[in-house]
Amino acid sequence: MNKFLIAGNWKMNKTASEAKAFIEELKAKNFSNAEEVAVLVPFTDLYTVKDALAGSGIKFGAQNVHFEASGAFTGEVSVPMLSEIGVDYCVIGHSERREYFNETDETVNKKLKVLIEAGITPILCVGESLEVREKGEEQAFVGGQLVADFEGISAKDATKIVIAYEPIWAIGTGKTATPEQAEEMCAFIRGVMEGMYDAVVAESLLILYGGSMKPSNAKELLEKEDINGGLIGGASLKADDFAGIADAAAALK
Ligand code: PGA
């Protein structure tokens, strides 16, 4: 049976009251695969979303975290803070954080380690820019990210990380990677993980595709062998669209 994760990355969208209304709409969809659906929301929405989701089976999480447990880091949020809320997931290393907020493979690596220790599942984002792809260097680039991001992480802990392949040129652009391009890179990522660890680790990993996924292209992406779900931005903000993608995954069971 295929295992999926359909995760909605809200980015900097929805106030707490908007979040509550949205979750009510989402719950009304009565997903058959609710436990494979997650919403990744702004910090200010976490408690509201947790309460609104209670009993639905739908999972939730944050979009970033600091690697220190506490201290003089104005404006940051720590793993113990997320743990107390009870989040299931936390996105790490999204290309927007790497590009606009100085996130590096070094900080990504630290964040992965503290999240795993706390039992929160990281969703690690990797992916190349258009410039890198045009030079035909996407595998070298993403392979390099993986080696740096997983440094010092044991095989047992590696299996606790979800990887999202998000080509930067496909994020929010309406330009989706073709199912073949997405599959090629997700299979490549699985191969890198087999090389760094072993086949058991590689096979157990959930590898998601992200970048303009929507109901109309979800099936052809999700039916690919090495694509185990989606990290969805724009289309996760509308309940109908997000549900359409979750339903496409449910139909592939
Ligand atoms: P998009 O965003 O679906 O709007 O392209 C995906 C993401 O950035 O996670």
PDB file of N, CA and C in Angstrom, residues 132-191:
ATOM      1  N   VAL A 132      21.103  26.919 -11.706  1.00  0.00           N
ATOM      2  CA  VAL A 132      21.795  25.638 -11.509  1.00  0.00           C
ATOM      3  C   VAL A 132      21.256  24.600 -12.490  1.00  0.00           C
ATOM      4  N   ARG A 133      19.939  24.565 -12.669  1.00  0.00           N
ATOM      5  CA  ARG A 133      19.364  23.576 -13.586  1.00  0.00           C
ATOM      6  C   ARG A 133      19.796  23.840 -15.024  1.00  0.00           C
ATOM      7  N   GLU A 134      19.853  25.106 -15.388  1.00  0.00           N
ATOM      8  CA  GLU A 134      20.252  25.411 -16.772  1.00  0.00           C
ATOM      9  C   GLU A 134      21.685  24.996 -17.061  1.00  0.00           C
ATOM     10  N   LYS A 135      22.482  24.933 -16.004  1.00  0.00           N
ATOM     11  CA  LYS A 135      23.864  24.466 -16.182  1.00  0.00           C
ATOM     12  C   LYS A 135      23.947  22.936 -16.087  1.00  0.00           C
ATOM     13  N   GLY A 136      22.792  22.293 -15.826  1.00  0.00           N
ATOM     14  CA  GLY A 136      22.782  20.833 -15.727  1.00  0.00           C
ATOM     15  C   GLY A 136      23.435  20.324 -14.446  1.00  0.00           C
ATOM     16  N   GLU A 137      23.439  21.189 -13.421  1.00  0.00           N
ATOM     17  CA  GLU A 137      24.139  20.815 -12.190  1.00  0.00           C
ATOM     18  C   GLU A 137      23.199  20.509 -11.024  1.00  0.00           C
ATOM     19  N   GLU A 138      21.927  20.194 -11.348  1.00  0.00           N
ATOM     20  CA  GLU A 138      20.953  20.017 -10.262  1.00  0.00           C
ATOM     21  C   GLU A 138      21.286  18.827  -9.350  1.00  0.00           C
ATOM     22  N   GLN A 139      21.816  17.763  -9.916  1.00  0.00           N
ATOM     23  CA  GLN A 139      22.110  16.608  -9.062  1.00  0.00           C
ATOM     24  C   GLN A 139      23.297  16.904  -8.146  1.00  0.00           C
ATOM     25  N   ALA A 140      24.317  17.532  -8.687  1.00  0.00           N
ATOM     26  CA  ALA A 140      25.481  17.873  -7.856  1.00  0.00           C
ATOM     27  C   ALA A 140      25.050  18.822  -6.738  1.00  0.00           C
ATOM     28  N   PHE A 141      24.171  19.778  -7.081  1.00  0.00           N
ATOM     29  CA  PHE A 141      23.746  20.772  -6.096  1.00  0.00           C
ATOM     30  C   PHE A 141      22.922  20.131  -4.974  1.00  0.00           C
ATOM     31  N   VAL A 142      21.903  19.386  -5.363  1.00  0.00           N
ATOM     32  CA  VAL A 142      21.022  18.770  -4.358  1.00  0.00           C
ATOM     33  C   VAL A 142      21.778  17.695  -3.572  1.00  0.00           C
ATOM     34  N   GLY A 143      22.636  16.958  -4.240  1.00  0.00           N
ATOM     35  CA  GLY A 143      23.464  15.959  -3.556  1.00  0.00           C
ATOM     36  C   GLY A 143      24.329  16.625  -2.489  1.00  0.00           C
ATOM     37  N   GLY A 144      24.878  17.786  -2.830  1.00  0.00           N
ATOM     38  CA  GLY A 144      25.708  18.533  -1.876  1.00  0.00           C
ATOM     39  C   GLY A 144      24.897  19.012  -0.684  1.00  0.00           C
ATOM     40  N   GLN A 145      23.674  19.470  -0.952  1.00  0.00           N
ATOM     41  CA  GLN A 145      22.803  19.901   0.160  1.00  0.00           C
ATOM     42  C   GLN A 145      22.558  18.719   1.116  1.00  0.00           C
ATOM     43  N   LEU A 146      22.255  17.562   0.537  1.00  0.00           N
ATOM     44  CA  LEU A 146      21.931  16.392   1.374  1.00  0.00           C
ATOM     45  C   LEU A 146      23.115  15.973   2.236  1.00  0.00           C
ATOM     46  N   VAL A 147      24.287  15.929   1.643  1.00  0.00           N
ATOM     47  CA  VAL A 147      25.482  15.527   2.400  1.00  0.00           C
ATOM     48  C   VAL A 147      25.693  16.493   3.575  1.00  0.00           C
ATOM     49  N   ALA A 148      25.563  17.794   3.317  1.00  0.00           N
ATOM     50  CA  ALA A 148      25.781  18.785   4.380  1.00  0.00           C
ATOM     51  C   ALA A 148      24.654  18.756   5.410  1.00  0.00           C
ATOM     52  N   ASP A 149      23.432  18.623   4.942  1.00  0.00           N
ATOM     53  CA  ASP A 149      22.286  18.689   5.862  1.00  0.00           C
ATOM     54  C   ASP A 149      22.222  17.469   6.799  1.00  0.00           C
ATOM     55  N   PHE A 150      22.688  16.308   6.313  1.00  0.00           N
ATOM     56  CA  PHE A 150      22.619  15.074   7.114  1.00  0.00           C
ATOM     57  C   PHE A 150      23.918  14.786   7.867  1.00  0.00           C
ATOM     58  N   GLU A 151      24.851  15.719   7.865  1.00  0.00           N
ATOM     59  CA  GLU A 151      26.128  15.442   8.509  1.00  0.00           C
ATOM     60  C   GLU A 151      25.968  15.093   9.992  1.00  0.00           C
ATOM     61  N   GLY A 152      26.540  13.965  10.382  1.00  0.00           N
ATOM     62  CA  GLY A 152      26.506  13.560  11.793  1.00  0.00           C
ATOM     63  C   GLY A 152      25.164  12.991  12.240  1.00  0.00           C
ATOM     64  N   ILE A 153      24.260  12.743  11.292  1.00  0.00           N
ATOM     65  CA  ILE A 153      22.945  12.167  11.645  1.00  0.00           C
ATOM     66  C   ILE A 153      22.998  10.657  11.383  1.00  0.00           C
ATOM     67  N   SER A 154      22.636   9.860  12.392  1.00  0.00           N
ATOM     68  CA  SER A 154      22.729   8.398  12.284  1.00  0.00           C
ATOM     69  C   SER A 154      21.673   7.855  11.327  1.00  0.00           C
ATOM     70  N   ALA A 155      21.855   6.614  10.919  1.00  0.00           N
ATOM     71  CA  ALA A 155      20.889   5.965  10.020  1.00  0.00           C
ATOM     72  C   ALA A 155      19.502   5.926  10.670  1.00  0.00           C
ATOM     73  N   LYS A 156      19.478   5.602  11.950  1.00  0.00           N
ATOM     74  CA  LYS A 156      18.199   5.511  12.664  1.00  0.00           C
ATOM     75  C   LYS A 156      17.489   6.872  12.648  1.00  0.00           C
ATOM     76  N   ASP A 157      18.244   7.927  12.882  1.00  0.00           N
ATOM     77  CA  ASP A 157      17.646   9.266  12.894  1.00  0.00           C
ATOM     78  C   ASP A 157      17.297   9.747  11.484  1.00  0.00           C
ATOM     79  N   ALA A 158      18.071   9.322  10.501  1.00  0.00           N
ATOM     80  CA  ALA A 158      17.799   9.742   9.121  1.00  0.00           C
ATOM     81  C   ALA A 158      16.409   9.288   8.679  1.00  0.00           C
ATOM     82  N   THR A 159      15.973   8.132   9.161  1.00  0.00           N
ATOM     83  CA  THR A 159      14.654   7.609   8.762  1.00  0.00           C
ATOM     84  C   THR A 159      13.519   8.455   9.349  1.00  0.00           C
ATOM     85  N   LYS A 160      13.862   9.322  10.304  1.00  0.00           N
ATOM     86  CA  LYS A 160      12.819  10.150  10.941  1.00  0.00           C
ATOM     87  C   LYS A 160      12.619  11.474  10.218  1.00  0.00           C
ATOM     88  N   ILE A 161      13.362  11.686   9.135  1.00  0.00           N
ATOM     89  CA  ILE A 161      13.285  12.954   8.398  1.00  0.00           C
ATOM     90  C   ILE A 161      12.514  12.758   7.097  1.00  0.00           C
ATOM     91  N   VAL A 162      11.595  13.663   6.814  1.00  0.00           N
ATOM     92  CA  VAL A 162      10.916  13.686   5.519  1.00  0.00           C
ATOM     93  C   VAL A 162      11.703  14.648   4.634  1.00  0.00           C
ATOM     94  N   ILE A 163      11.954  14.259   3.395  1.00  0.00           N
ATOM     95  CA  ILE A 163      12.682  15.146   2.477  1.00  0.00           C
ATOM     96  C   ILE A 163      11.702  15.680   1.430  1.00  0.00           C
ATOM     97  N   ALA A 164      11.750  16.983   1.195  1.00  0.00           N
ATOM     98  CA  ALA A 164      10.917  17.556   0.133  1.00  0.00           C
ATOM     99  C   ALA A 164      11.832  18.109  -0.958  1.00  0.00           C
ATOM    100  N   TYR A 165      11.673  17.587  -2.166  1.00  0.00           N
ATOM    101  CA  TYR A 165      12.415  18.135  -3.302  1.00  0.00           C
ATOM    102  C   TYR A 165      11.584  19.266  -3.902  1.00  0.00           C
ATOM    103  N   GLU A 166      12.120  20.486  -3.802  1.00  0.00           N
ATOM    104  CA  GLU A 166      11.400  21.648  -4.309  1.00  0.00           C
ATOM    105  C   GLU A 166      12.302  22.455  -5.238  1.00  0.00           C
ATOM    106  N   PRO A 167      12.206  22.220  -6.542  1.00  0.00           N
ATOM    107  CA  PRO A 167      12.988  23.048  -7.458  1.00  0.00           C
ATOM    108  C   PRO A 167      12.527  24.499  -7.332  1.00  0.00           C
ATOM    109  N   ILE A 168      13.453  25.396  -7.048  1.00  0.00           N
ATOM    110  CA  ILE A 168      13.088  26.791  -6.743  1.00  0.00           C
ATOM    111  C   ILE A 168      12.333  27.431  -7.908  1.00  0.00           C
ATOM    112  N   TRP A 169      12.698  27.019  -9.127  1.00  0.00           N
ATOM    113  CA  TRP A 169      12.067  27.588 -10.321  1.00  0.00           C
ATOM    114  C   TRP A 169      10.607  27.161 -10.469  1.00  0.00           C
ATOM    115  N   ALA A 170      10.163  26.210  -9.667  1.00  0.00           N
ATOM    116  CA  ALA A 170       8.769  25.749  -9.765  1.00  0.00           C
ATOM    117  C   ALA A 170       7.921  26.234  -8.596  1.00  0.00           C
ATOM    118  N   ILE A 171       8.533  26.946  -7.638  1.00  0.00           N
ATOM    119  CA  ILE A 171       7.792  27.366  -6.447  1.00  0.00           C
ATOM    120  C   ILE A 171       7.034  28.661  -6.710  1.00  0.00           C
ATOM    121  N   GLY A 172       5.726  28.571  -6.603  1.00  0.00           N
ATOM    122  CA  GLY A 172       4.891  29.763  -6.723  1.00  0.00           C
ATOM    123  C   GLY A 172       4.905  30.382  -8.114  1.00  0.00           C
ATOM    124  N   THR A 173       5.459  29.670  -9.075  1.00  0.00           N
ATOM    125  CA  THR A 173       5.603  30.228 -10.417  1.00  0.00           C
ATOM    126  C   THR A 173       4.527  29.706 -11.364  1.00  0.00           C
ATOM    127  N   GLY A 174       3.816  28.665 -10.918  1.00  0.00           N
ATOM    128  CA  GLY A 174       2.842  28.023 -11.794  1.00  0.00           C
ATOM    129  C   GLY A 174       3.538  27.056 -12.738  1.00  0.00           C
ATOM    130  N   LYS A 175       4.870  27.042 -12.684  1.00  0.00           N
ATOM    131  CA  LYS A 175       5.664  26.180 -13.556  1.00  0.00           C
ATOM    132  C   LYS A 175       6.025  24.912 -12.775  1.00  0.00           C
ATOM    133  N   THR A 176       5.313  23.834 -13.026  1.00  0.00           N
ATOM    134  CA  THR A 176       5.577  22.591 -12.298  1.00  0.00           C
ATOM    135  C   THR A 176       6.684  21.829 -13.007  1.00  0.00           C
ATOM    136  N   ALA A 177       7.513  21.147 -12.234  1.00  0.00           N
ATOM    137  CA  ALA A 177       8.437  20.207 -12.873  1.00  0.00           C
ATOM    138  C   ALA A 177       7.574  19.142 -13.545  1.00  0.00           C
ATOM    139  N   THR A 178       7.996  18.605 -14.656  1.00  0.00           N
ATOM    140  CA  THR A 178       7.224  17.514 -15.259  1.00  0.00           C
ATOM    141  C   THR A 178       7.315  16.326 -14.301  1.00  0.00           C
ATOM    142  N   PRO A 179       6.343  15.423 -14.366  1.00  0.00           N
ATOM    143  CA  PRO A 179       6.419  14.245 -13.495  1.00  0.00           C
ATOM    144  C   PRO A 179       7.746  13.502 -13.685  1.00  0.00           C
ATOM    145  N   GLU A 180       8.269  13.517 -14.900  1.00  0.00           N
ATOM    146  CA  GLU A 180       9.536  12.826 -15.173  1.00  0.00           C
ATOM    147  C   GLU A 180      10.709  13.551 -14.494  1.00  0.00           C
ATOM    148  N   GLN A 181      10.706  14.884 -14.583  1.00  0.00           N
ATOM    149  CA  GLN A 181      11.780  15.651 -13.919  1.00  0.00           C
ATOM    150  C   GLN A 181      11.714  15.453 -12.404  1.00  0.00           C
ATOM    151  N   ALA A 182      10.490  15.500 -11.858  1.00  0.00           N
ATOM    152  CA  ALA A 182      10.318  15.357 -10.404  1.00  0.00           C
ATOM    153  C   ALA A 182      10.739  13.958  -9.968  1.00  0.00           C
ATOM    154  N   GLU A 183      10.305  12.945 -10.717  1.00  0.00           N
ATOM    155  CA  GLU A 183      10.658  11.559 -10.373  1.00  0.00           C
ATOM    156  C   GLU A 183      12.169  11.341 -10.473  1.00  0.00           C
ATOM    157  N   GLU A 184      12.753  11.907 -11.499  1.00  0.00           N
ATOM    158  CA  GLU A 184      14.201  11.727 -11.677  1.00  0.00           C
ATOM    159  C   GLU A 184      14.961  12.243 -10.455  1.00  0.00           C
ATOM    160  N   MET A 185      14.562  13.423  -9.967  1.00  0.00           N
ATOM    161  CA  MET A 185      15.271  13.998  -8.827  1.00  0.00           C
ATOM    162  C   MET A 185      14.923  13.281  -7.519  1.00  0.00           C
ATOM    163  N   CYS A 186      13.667  12.867  -7.361  1.00  0.00           N
ATOM    164  CA  CYS A 186      13.309  12.148  -6.119  1.00  0.00           C
ATOM    165  C   CYS A 186      14.023  10.791  -6.076  1.00  0.00           C
ATOM    166  N   ALA A 187      14.135  10.136  -7.229  1.00  0.00           N
ATOM    167  CA  ALA A 187      14.869   8.862  -7.295  1.00  0.00           C
ATOM    168  C   ALA A 187      16.358   9.108  -7.029  1.00  0.00           C
ATOM    169  N   PHE A 188      16.860  10.219  -7.566  1.00  0.00           N
ATOM    170  CA  PHE A 188      18.263  10.575  -7.315  1.00  0.00           C
ATOM    171  C   PHE A 188      18.497  10.773  -5.812  1.00  0.00           C
ATOM    172  N   ILE A 189      17.568  11.496  -5.163  1.00  0.00           N
ATOM    173  CA  ILE A 189      17.688  11.746  -3.716  1.00  0.00           C
ATOM    174  C   ILE A 189      17.698  10.421  -2.944  1.00  0.00           C
ATOM    175  N   ARG A 190      16.815   9.502  -3.344  1.00  0.00           N
ATOM    176  CA  ARG A 190      16.780   8.205  -2.662  1.00  0.00           C
ATOM    177  C   ARG A 190      18.121   7.480  -2.862  1.00  0.00           C
ATOM    178  N   GLY A 191      18.678   7.616  -4.037  1.00  0.00           N
ATOM    179  CA  GLY A 191      19.967   6.988  -4.317  1.00  0.00           C
ATOM    180  C   GLY A 191      21.086   7.581  -3.467  1.00  0.00           C
TER     181      GLY A 191
END
